[in-house]
Coordinates of C-alpha atoms and ligand atoms in Angstrom, one line a residue:
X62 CA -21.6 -12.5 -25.2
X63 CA -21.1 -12.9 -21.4
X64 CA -17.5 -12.0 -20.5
X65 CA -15.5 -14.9 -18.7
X66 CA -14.2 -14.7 -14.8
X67 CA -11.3 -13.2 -15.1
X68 CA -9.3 -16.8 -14.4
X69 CA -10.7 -18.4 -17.2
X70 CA -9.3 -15.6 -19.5
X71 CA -5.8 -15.7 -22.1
X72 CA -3.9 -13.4 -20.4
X73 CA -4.7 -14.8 -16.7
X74 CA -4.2 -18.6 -18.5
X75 CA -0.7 -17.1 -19.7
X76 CA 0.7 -15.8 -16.6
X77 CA -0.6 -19.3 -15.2
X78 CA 1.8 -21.0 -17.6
X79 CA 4.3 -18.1 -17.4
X80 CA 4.5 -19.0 -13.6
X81 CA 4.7 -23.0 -14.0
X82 CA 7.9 -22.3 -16.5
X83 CA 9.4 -19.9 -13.7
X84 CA 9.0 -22.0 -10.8
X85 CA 12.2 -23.3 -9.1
X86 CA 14.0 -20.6 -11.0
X87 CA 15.8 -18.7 -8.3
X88 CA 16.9 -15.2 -8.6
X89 CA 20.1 -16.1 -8.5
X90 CA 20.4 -17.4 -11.7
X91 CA 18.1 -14.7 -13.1
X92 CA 20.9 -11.8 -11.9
X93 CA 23.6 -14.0 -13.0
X94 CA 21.9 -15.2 -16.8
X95 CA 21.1 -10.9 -17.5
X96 CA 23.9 -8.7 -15.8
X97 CA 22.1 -5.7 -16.9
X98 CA 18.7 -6.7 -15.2
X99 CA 19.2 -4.6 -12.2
X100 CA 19.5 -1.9 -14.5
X101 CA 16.7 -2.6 -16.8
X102 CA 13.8 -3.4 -14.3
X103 CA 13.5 -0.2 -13.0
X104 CA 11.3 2.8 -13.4
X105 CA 11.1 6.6 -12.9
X106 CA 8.0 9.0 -11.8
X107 CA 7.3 12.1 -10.0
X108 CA 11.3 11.8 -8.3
X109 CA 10.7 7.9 -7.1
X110 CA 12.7 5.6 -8.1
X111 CA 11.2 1.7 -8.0
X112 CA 13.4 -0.9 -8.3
X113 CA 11.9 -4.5 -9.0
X114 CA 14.6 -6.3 -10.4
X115 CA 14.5 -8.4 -6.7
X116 CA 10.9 -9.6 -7.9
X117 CA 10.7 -13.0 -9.3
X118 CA 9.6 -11.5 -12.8
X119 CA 10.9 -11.0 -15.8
X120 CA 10.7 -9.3 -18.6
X121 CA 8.2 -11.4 -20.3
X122 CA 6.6 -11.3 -16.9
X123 CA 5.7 -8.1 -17.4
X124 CA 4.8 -8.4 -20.8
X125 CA 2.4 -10.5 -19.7
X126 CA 1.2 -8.8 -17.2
X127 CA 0.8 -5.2 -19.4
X128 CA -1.7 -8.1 -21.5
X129 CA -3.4 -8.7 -18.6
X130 CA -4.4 -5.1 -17.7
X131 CA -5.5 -4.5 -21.2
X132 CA -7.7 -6.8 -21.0
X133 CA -9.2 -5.9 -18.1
X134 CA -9.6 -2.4 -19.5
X135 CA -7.2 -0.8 -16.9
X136 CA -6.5 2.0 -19.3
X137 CA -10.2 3.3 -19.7
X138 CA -10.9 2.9 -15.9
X139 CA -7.9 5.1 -14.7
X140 CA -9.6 7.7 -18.0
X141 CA -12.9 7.0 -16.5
X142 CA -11.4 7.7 -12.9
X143 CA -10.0 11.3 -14.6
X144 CA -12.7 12.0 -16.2
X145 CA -15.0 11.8 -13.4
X146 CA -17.2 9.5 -14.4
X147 CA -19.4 7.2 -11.8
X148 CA -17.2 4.4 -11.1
X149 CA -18.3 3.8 -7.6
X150 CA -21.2 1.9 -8.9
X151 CA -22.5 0.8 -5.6
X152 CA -22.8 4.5 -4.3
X153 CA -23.5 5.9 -7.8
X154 CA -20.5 8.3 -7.0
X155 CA -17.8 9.7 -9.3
X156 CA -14.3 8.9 -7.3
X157 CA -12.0 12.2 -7.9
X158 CA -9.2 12.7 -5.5
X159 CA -6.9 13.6 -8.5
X160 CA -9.2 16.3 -8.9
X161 CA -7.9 17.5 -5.4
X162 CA -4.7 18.3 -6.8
X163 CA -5.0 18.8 -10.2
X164 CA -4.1 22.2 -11.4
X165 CA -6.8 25.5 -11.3
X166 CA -6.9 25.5 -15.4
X167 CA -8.1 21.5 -15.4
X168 CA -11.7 21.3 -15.5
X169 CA -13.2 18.1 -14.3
X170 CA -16.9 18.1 -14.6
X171 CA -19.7 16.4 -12.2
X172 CA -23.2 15.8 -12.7
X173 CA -22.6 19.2 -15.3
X174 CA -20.6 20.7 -12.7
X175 CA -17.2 21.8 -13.0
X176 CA -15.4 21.1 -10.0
X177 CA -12.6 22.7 -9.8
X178 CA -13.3 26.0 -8.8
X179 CA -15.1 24.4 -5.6
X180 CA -11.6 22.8 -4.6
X181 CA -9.8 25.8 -5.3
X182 CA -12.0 28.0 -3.2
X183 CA -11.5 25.4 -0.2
X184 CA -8.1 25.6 -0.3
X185 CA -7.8 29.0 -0.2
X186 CA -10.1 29.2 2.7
X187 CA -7.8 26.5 4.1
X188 CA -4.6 28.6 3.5
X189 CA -6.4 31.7 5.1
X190 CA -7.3 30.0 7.9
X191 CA -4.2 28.0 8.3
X192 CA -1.8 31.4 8.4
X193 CA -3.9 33.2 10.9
X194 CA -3.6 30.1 13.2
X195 CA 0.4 29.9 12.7
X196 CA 0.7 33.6 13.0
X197 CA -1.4 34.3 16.0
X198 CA -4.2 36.0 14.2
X199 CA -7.0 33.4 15.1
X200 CA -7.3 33.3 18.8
X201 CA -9.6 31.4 21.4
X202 CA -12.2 32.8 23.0
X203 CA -10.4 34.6 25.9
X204 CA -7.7 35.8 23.2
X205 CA -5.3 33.4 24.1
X206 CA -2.9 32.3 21.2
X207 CA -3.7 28.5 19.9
X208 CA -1.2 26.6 20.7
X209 CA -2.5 23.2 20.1
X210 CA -4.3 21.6 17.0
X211 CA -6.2 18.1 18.0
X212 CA -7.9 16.6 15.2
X213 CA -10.5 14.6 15.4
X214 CA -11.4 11.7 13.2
X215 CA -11.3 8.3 12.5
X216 CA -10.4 6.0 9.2
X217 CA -9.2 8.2 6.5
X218 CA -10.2 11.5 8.7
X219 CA -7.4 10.6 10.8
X220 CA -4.9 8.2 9.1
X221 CA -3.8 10.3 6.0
X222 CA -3.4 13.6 8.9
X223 CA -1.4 11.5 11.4
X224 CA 0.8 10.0 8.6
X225 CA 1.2 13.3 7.2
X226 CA 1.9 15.5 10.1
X227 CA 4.3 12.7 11.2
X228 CA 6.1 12.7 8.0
X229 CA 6.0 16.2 7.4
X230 CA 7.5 17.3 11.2
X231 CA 10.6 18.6 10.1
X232 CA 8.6 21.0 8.1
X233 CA 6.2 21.6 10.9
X234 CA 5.8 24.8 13.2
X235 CA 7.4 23.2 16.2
X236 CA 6.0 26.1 18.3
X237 CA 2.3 24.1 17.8
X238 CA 1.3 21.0 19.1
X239 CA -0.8 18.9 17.0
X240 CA -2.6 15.6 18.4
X241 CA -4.8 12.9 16.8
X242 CA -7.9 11.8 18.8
X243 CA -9.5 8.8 16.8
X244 CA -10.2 6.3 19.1
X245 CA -14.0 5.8 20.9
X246 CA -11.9 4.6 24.0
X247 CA -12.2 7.6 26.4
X248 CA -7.8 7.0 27.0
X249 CA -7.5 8.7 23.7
X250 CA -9.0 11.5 24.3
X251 CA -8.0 11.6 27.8
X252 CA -4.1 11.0 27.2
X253 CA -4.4 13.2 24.0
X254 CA -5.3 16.3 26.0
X255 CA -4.4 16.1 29.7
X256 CA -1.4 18.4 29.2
X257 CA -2.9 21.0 27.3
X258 CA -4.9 24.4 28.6
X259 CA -8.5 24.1 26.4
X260 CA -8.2 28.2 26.5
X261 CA -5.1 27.3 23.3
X262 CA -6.8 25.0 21.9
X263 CA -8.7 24.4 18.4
X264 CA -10.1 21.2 17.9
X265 CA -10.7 20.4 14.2
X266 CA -14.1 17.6 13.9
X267 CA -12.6 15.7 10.8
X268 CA -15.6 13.5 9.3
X269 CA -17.0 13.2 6.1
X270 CA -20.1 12.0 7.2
X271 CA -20.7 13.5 10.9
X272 CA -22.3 11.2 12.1
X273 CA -19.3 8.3 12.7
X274 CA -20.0 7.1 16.1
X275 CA -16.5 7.8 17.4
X276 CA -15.7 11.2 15.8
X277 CA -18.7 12.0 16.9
X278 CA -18.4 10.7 20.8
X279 CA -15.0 12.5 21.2
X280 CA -16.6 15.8 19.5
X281 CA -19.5 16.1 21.9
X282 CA -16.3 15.1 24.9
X283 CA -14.2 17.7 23.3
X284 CA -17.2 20.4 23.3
X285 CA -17.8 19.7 27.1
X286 CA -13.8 19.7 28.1
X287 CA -14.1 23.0 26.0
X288 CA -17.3 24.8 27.6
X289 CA -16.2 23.4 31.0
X290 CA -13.2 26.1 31.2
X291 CA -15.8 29.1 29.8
X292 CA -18.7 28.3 32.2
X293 CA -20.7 27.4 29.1
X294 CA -20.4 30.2 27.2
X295 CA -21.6 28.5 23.3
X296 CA -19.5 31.5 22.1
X297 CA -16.3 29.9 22.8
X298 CA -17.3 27.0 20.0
X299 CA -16.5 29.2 16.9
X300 CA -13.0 29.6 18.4
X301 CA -12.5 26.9 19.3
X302 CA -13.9 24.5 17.0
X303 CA -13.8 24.0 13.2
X304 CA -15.6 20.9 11.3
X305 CA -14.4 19.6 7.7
X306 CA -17.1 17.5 6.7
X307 CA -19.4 17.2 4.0
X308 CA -22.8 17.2 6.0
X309 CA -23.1 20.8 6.5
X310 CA -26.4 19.8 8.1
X311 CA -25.0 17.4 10.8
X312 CA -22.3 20.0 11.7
X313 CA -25.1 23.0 12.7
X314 CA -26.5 20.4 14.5
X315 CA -23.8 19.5 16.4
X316 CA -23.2 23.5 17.2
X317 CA -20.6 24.7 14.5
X318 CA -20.8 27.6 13.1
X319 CA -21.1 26.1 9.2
X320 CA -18.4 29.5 8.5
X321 CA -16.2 27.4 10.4
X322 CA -16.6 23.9 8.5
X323 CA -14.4 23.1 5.2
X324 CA -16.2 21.6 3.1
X325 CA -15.5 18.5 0.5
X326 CA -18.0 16.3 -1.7
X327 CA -19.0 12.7 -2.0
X328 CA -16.5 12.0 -4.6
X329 CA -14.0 12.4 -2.6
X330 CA -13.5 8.6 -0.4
X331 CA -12.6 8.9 3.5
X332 CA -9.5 7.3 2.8
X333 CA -8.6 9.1 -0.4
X334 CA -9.3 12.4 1.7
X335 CA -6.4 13.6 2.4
X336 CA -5.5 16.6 0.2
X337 CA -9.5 17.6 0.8
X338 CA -9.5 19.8 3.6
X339 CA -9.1 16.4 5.6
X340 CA -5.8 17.6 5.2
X341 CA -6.1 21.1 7.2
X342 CA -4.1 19.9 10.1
X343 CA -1.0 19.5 7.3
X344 CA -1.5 22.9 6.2
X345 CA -1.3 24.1 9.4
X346 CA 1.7 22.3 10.6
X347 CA 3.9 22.9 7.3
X348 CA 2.1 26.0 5.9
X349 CA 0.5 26.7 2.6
X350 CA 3.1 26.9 0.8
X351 CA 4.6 23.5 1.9
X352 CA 1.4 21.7 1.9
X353 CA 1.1 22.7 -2.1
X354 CA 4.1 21.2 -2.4
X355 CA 2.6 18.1 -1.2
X356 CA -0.3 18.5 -3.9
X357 CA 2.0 19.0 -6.5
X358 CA 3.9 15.9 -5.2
X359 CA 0.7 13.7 -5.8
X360 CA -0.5 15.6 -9.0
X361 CA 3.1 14.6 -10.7
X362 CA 2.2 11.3 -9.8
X363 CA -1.4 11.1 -10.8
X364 CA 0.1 12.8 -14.1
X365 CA 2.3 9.8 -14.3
X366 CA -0.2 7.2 -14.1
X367 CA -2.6 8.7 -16.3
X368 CA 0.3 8.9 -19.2
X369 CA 3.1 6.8 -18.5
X370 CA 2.9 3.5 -20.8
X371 CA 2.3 0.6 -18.5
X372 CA 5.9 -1.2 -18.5
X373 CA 7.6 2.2 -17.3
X374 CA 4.7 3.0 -14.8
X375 CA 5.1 3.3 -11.3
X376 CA 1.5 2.6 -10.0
X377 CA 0.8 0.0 -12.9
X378 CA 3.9 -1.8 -12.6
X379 CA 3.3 -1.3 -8.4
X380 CA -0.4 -3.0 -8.7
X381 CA 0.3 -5.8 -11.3
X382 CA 3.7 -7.3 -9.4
X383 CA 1.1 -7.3 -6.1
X384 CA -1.3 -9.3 -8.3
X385 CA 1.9 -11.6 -9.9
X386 CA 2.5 -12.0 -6.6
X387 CA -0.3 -12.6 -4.5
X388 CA -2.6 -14.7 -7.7
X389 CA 0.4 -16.7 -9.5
X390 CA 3.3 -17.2 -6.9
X391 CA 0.6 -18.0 -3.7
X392 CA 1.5 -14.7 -1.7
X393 CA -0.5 -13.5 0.7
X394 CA 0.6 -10.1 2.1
X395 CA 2.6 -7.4 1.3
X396 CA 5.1 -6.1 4.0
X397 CA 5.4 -2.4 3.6
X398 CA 9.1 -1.1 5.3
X399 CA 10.0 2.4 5.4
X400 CA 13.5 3.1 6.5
X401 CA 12.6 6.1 7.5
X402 CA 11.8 6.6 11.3
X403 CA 9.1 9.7 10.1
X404 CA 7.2 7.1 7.6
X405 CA 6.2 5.5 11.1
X406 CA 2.6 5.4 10.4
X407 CA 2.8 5.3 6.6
X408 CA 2.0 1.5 7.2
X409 CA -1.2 1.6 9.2
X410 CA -2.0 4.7 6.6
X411 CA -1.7 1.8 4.0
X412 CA -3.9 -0.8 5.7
X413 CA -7.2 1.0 5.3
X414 CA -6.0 2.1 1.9
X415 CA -5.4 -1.0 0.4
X416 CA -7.7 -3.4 2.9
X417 CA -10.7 -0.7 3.0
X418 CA -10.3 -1.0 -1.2
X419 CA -9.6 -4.3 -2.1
X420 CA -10.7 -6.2 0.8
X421 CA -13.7 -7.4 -1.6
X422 CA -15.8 -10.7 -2.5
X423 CA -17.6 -10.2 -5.4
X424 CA -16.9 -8.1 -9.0
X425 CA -18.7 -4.8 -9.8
X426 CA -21.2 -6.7 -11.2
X427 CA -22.0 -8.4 -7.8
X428 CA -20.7 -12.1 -9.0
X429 CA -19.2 -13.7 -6.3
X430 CA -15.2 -13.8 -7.6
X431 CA -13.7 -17.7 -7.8
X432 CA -10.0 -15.6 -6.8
X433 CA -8.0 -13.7 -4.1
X434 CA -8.9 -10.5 -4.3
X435 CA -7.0 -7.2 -2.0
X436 CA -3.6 -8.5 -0.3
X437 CA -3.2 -7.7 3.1
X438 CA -0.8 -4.8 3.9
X439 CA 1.1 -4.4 7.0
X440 CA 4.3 -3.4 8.2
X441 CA 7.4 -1.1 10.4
X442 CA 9.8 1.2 10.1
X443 CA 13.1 -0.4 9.7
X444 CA 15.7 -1.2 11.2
X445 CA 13.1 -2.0 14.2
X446 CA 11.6 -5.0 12.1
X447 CA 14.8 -6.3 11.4
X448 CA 14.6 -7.5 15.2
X449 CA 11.2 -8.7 15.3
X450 CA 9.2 -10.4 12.4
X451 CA 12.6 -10.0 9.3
X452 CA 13.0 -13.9 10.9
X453 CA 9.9 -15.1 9.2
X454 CA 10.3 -13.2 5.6
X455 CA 13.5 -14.5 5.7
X456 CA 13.5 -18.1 6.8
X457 CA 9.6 -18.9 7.3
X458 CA 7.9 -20.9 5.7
X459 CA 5.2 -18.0 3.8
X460 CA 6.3 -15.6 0.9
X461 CA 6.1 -12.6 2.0
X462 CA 6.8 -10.2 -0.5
X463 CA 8.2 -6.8 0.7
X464 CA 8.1 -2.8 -0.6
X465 CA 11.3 -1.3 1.0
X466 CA 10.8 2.7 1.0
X467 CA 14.5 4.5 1.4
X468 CA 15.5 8.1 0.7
X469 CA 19.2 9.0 -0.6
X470 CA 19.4 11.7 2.0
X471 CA 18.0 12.3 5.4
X472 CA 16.9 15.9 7.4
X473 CA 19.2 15.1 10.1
X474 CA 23.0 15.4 9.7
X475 CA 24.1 12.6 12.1
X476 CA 27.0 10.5 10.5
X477 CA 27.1 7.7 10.7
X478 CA 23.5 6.8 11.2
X479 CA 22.2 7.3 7.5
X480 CA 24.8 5.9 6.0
X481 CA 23.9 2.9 8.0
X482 CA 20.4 3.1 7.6
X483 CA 20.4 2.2 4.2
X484 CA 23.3 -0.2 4.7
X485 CA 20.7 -2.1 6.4
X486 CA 17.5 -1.0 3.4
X487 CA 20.0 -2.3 0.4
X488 CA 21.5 -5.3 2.7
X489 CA 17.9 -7.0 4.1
X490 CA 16.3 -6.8 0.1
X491 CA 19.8 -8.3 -0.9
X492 CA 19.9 -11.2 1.5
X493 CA 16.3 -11.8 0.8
X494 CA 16.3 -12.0 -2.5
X495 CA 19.7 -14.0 -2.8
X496 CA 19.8 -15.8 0.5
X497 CA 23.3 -17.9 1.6
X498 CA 23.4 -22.1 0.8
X499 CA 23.7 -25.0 2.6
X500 CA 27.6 -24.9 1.1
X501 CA 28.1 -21.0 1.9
X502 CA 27.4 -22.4 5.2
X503 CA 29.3 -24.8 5.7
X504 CA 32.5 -23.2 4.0
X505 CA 32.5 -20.6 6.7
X506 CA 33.0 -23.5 9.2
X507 CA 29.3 -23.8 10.5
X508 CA 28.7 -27.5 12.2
X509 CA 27.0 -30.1 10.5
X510 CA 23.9 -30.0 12.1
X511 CA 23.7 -26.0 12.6
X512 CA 24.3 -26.1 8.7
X513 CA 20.3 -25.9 8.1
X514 CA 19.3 -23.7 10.6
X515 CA 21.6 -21.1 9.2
X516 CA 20.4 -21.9 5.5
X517 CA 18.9 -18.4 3.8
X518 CA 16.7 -19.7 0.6
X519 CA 16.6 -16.8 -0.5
X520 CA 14.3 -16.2 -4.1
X521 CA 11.8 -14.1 -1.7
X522 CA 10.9 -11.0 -3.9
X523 CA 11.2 -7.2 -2.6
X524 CA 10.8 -3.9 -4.6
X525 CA 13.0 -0.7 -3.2
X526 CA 11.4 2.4 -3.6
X527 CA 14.1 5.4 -3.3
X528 CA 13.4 9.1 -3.5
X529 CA 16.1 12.1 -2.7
X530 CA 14.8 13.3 0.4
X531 CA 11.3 12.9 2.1
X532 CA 10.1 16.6 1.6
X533 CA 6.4 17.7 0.5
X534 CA 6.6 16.9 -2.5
X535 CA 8.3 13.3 -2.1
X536 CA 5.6 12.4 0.3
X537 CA 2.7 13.4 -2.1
X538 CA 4.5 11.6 -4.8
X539 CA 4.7 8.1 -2.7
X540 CA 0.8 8.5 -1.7
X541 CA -0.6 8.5 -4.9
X542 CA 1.7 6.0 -6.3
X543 CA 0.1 3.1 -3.6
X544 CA -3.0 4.7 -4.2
X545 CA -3.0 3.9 -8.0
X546 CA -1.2 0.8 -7.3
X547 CA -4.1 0.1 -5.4
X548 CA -6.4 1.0 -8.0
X549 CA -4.5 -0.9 -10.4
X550 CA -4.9 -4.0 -8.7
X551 CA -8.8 -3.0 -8.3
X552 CA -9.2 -2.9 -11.8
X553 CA -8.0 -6.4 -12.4
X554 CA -9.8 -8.1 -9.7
X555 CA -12.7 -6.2 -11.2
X556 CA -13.8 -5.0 -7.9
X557 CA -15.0 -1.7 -6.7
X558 CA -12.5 -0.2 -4.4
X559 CA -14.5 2.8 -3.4
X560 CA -17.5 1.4 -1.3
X561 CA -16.8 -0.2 2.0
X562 CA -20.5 -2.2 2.9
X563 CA -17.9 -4.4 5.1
X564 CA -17.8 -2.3 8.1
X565 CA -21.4 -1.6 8.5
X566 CA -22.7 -4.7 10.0
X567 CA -20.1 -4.5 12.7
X568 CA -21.2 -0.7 13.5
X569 CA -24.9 -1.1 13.4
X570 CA -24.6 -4.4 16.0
X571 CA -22.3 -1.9 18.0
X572 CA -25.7 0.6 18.2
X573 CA -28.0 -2.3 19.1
X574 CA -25.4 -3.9 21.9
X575 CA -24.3 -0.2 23.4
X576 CA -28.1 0.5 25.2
X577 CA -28.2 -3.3 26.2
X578 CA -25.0 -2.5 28.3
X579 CA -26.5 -0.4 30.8
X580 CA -29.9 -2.1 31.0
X581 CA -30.8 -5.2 32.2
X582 CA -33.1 -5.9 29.3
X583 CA -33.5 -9.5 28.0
X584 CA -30.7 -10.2 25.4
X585 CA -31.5 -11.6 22.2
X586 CA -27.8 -12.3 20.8
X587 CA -26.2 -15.7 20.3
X588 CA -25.2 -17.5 23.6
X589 CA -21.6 -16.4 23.4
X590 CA -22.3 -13.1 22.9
X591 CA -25.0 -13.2 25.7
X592 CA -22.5 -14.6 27.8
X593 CA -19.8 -11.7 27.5
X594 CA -22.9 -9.3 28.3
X595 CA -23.9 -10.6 31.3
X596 CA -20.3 -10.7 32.3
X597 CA -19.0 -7.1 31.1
X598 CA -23.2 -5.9 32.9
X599 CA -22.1 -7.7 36.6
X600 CA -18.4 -6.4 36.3
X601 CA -18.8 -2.7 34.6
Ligands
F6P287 O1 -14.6 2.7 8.5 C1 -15.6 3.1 7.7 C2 -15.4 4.6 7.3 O2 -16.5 5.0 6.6 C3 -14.2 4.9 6.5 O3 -14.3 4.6 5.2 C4 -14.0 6.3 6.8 O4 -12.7 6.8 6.4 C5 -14.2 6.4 8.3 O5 -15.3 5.4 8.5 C6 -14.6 7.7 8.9 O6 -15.7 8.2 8.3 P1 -16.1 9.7 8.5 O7 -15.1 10.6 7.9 O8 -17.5 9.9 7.8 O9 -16.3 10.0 9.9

């Protein structure tokens, strides 16, 4: 029997209905009708703490909701994910970034392969490597101690390190510089390295495929700024150069050494790459020992999501309360807030995460879907948003539901500012979700007609996630639960988060426009785009 669109199905039906009876309840009364509610709709994993009382959900929300991924089989995809089966149907690929942190006794087999010792073996070769950089062992070519680490990469060969090495700093070995080159605009690489001597510096080529058109633009710029200071000399690429990739072919190509390239495997997605040796710039900021940490961090989490029944689940309860929110209460987006000045990239991390997954348009059986699929995920560090867009979540006119990130304790001892730090965290998801009425207003002695522009509806839901301290561990821990929440929500649009068709028509228009720039050959292109060539060809 042919299985109906996931809208036309019981549980989907009941959280319709569900929705209807909870409309134009405010929080408000929810808090005050169940004092213990702040309490009770909360959960525990891997040292986070999520709070989601502030969502407009209740219990029988969630009971709901636990219905709904049952039915959509949510249990035996995240087993199937585990197990390393070939969910990415569209690439035929098994998707196992838990693998990359699972334990050396696991086994996790592929195509009759058991992978685990191959992940193993890279990470020792990554924690070999990554001590004879930080203790001056590994040299450049004129025996000059490396000083700087640029990586190069783009998407998840550059999001997850930049997130990480900013979060991780207080870990880091300050006596290194590390810099991110992503960009195909010349600035980045320019402004990346015009302060640093090429004779201390190692330049990791970061790309799963080798062949990305930026990555491999600022490689072929980063071999000549390179081979400029040593007259030429090809020797100086072993020591200065190292490639993680999975194209072993590509990188001799390109002129590395492949005893310098650390390797990793189709099953691992670009933007789940980050504890493949994607992550070597980590390990070589914090250390081995820090950085497995950071593995265990994401394997306690992964552990948690595998087992944890749904209604005490971080990632499950994460995922499903995005899809509550986005497919029953007509959200949109989900503003992701760290109040944490060295989260300051975890949102842009998140965007290709969640957009690159679950930005999707038809179900893995290639039916176009009648629903919203992937939310869009953006965000700041607080308290900076409080000063720009806060005005809109709190007074505009969209829901905008919002995941505040706060840690009990911070790495620098500066009274008063943490204590007011997450003054502000606990005070912005308060005054959100419980807002100030027209007759609050007015009893403070507002005037008449100010009275509604100082109105706060409140009702607009937040979750607070709160860990000790943002170590390692903490940090691994928070990755894998958006990553599973991400999956989560995957698994109920019925969507394959793994392939990513959506940015290849963009790239291979890119190949066919870039010759036409510098030629005056007849263009073919719609007039508007016609038009912008001529231009950029007479101006260039
Ligand atoms: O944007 C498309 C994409 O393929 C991402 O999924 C990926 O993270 C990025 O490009 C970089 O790819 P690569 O690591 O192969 O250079």
């Amino acid at each position: 029997m042919e299985r109906r669109q996931l809208t036309e199905r019981a549980p989907w039906k009941s959280l319709e209905d569900h929705a209807a009876q909870l409309r134009g309840t405010h929080l408000r009364s929810l808090f005050a009708d169940d004092p213990t509610r702040g309490e009770r709709l909360a959960a525990e994993g891997a040292g986070l703490y999520l709070d989601y009382a502030k969502q407009r959900a209740t219990d029988e929300t969630i009971r709901r909701l636990v219905a709904l991924a049952e039915d959509c089989g949510l249990r035996a995809k995240i087993d199937a994910m585990f197990r390393g089966d070939k969910i990415n149907t569209t690439e035929d690929r098994a998707v196992l970034h838990v693998a990359l942190r699972a334990p050396k006794d696991r086994s996790v087999v592929v195509d009759g392969r058991d992978v685990m010792p191959d992940v193993h073996a890279v990470l020792d070769a990554m924690a070999r490597f990554a001590t004879s950089v930080r203790d001056g062992s590994f040299r450049g070519h004129s025996g000059e101690r490396i000083r700087n680490v640029v990586n190069v990469g783009i998407g998840g060969s550059d999001l997850g390190p930049v997130m990480a090495y900013r979060a991780l700093r207080p870990f880091s070995d300050r006596g290194l510089t590390f810099r991110f080159v992503s960009n195909v605009d010349g600035t980045d690489f320019a402004e990346a390295t015009r302060d640093l001597d090429p004779k201390e510096t190692l330049f990791l080529i970061a790309s799963k495929t080798f062949t990305t058109q930026e990555t491999m633009t600022n490689a072929a710029t980063a071999r000549a700024w390179v081979l400029g200071t040593f007259g030429g000399d090809e020797a100086a690429i072993a020591k200065h150069f190292v490639a993680i990739s999975t194209n072993a072919a590509e990188v001799t190509k390109f002129g590395i050494d492949t005893a310098n390239m650390f390797g990793f495997w189709d099953w691992v997605g670009g933007r789940y790459s980050m504890t493949s040796a994607i992550g070597l710039s980590t390990m070589i900021a914090i250390g081995p020992e820090r950085y497995r940490e950071l593995l265990a961090g994401f394997h306690a989490m992964d552990e948690h999501y595998r087992t944890a029944p749904f209604e005490k689940n971080l990632p499950a309860l994460m995922g499903l309360l995005a899809v509550w929110n986005q497919s029953f209460l007509g959200a949109h987006t989900i503003a992701v807030l760290p109040y944490d000045q060295y989260l300051e990239r975890f949102p842009a991390y998140l965007q290709q995460l969640a957009m690159e997954s679950n930005g999707k348009q038809v179900t893995l059986d290639g039916t176009r879907v009648s629903y919203e699929t992937g939310p869009i995920y953006w965000g700041e560090p607080g308290t900076n948003g409080q000063h720009s867009f806060y005005q809109l979540i709190h007074q505009g006119t969209k829901l905008i539901p919002c995941d505040f990130i706060a840690f009990c304790r911070s790495h620098h001892r500066l009274p008063p500012h943490h204590d007011l730090l997450m003054a502000n965290v606990f005070a912005q998801a308060e005054a959100l979700a419980f807002g100030k009425t027209a007759e609050e207003v007015a009893a403070e002695g507002t005037a008449p007609a100010l009275v509604p522009h100082r109105v706060f509806d409140g009702n607009r839901p937040s979750s607070t996630i709160l860990a000790d301290e943002l170590k390692p561990h903490a940090l691994g821990a928070l990755v894998a639960l958006y990553e599973h929440s991400i999956f989560t929500q995957g698994a109920i649009f019925d969507v394959n988060p793994f392939d990513q068709w959506g940015v290849e028509l963009g790239k291979a228009l890119a190949k066919r426009i870039a010759p036409e720039l510098t030629s005056d050959a007849p263009l073919a292109h719609d007039s508007s785009t016609n038009t912008l060539i001529r231009r950029y060809r007479a101006r260039r």
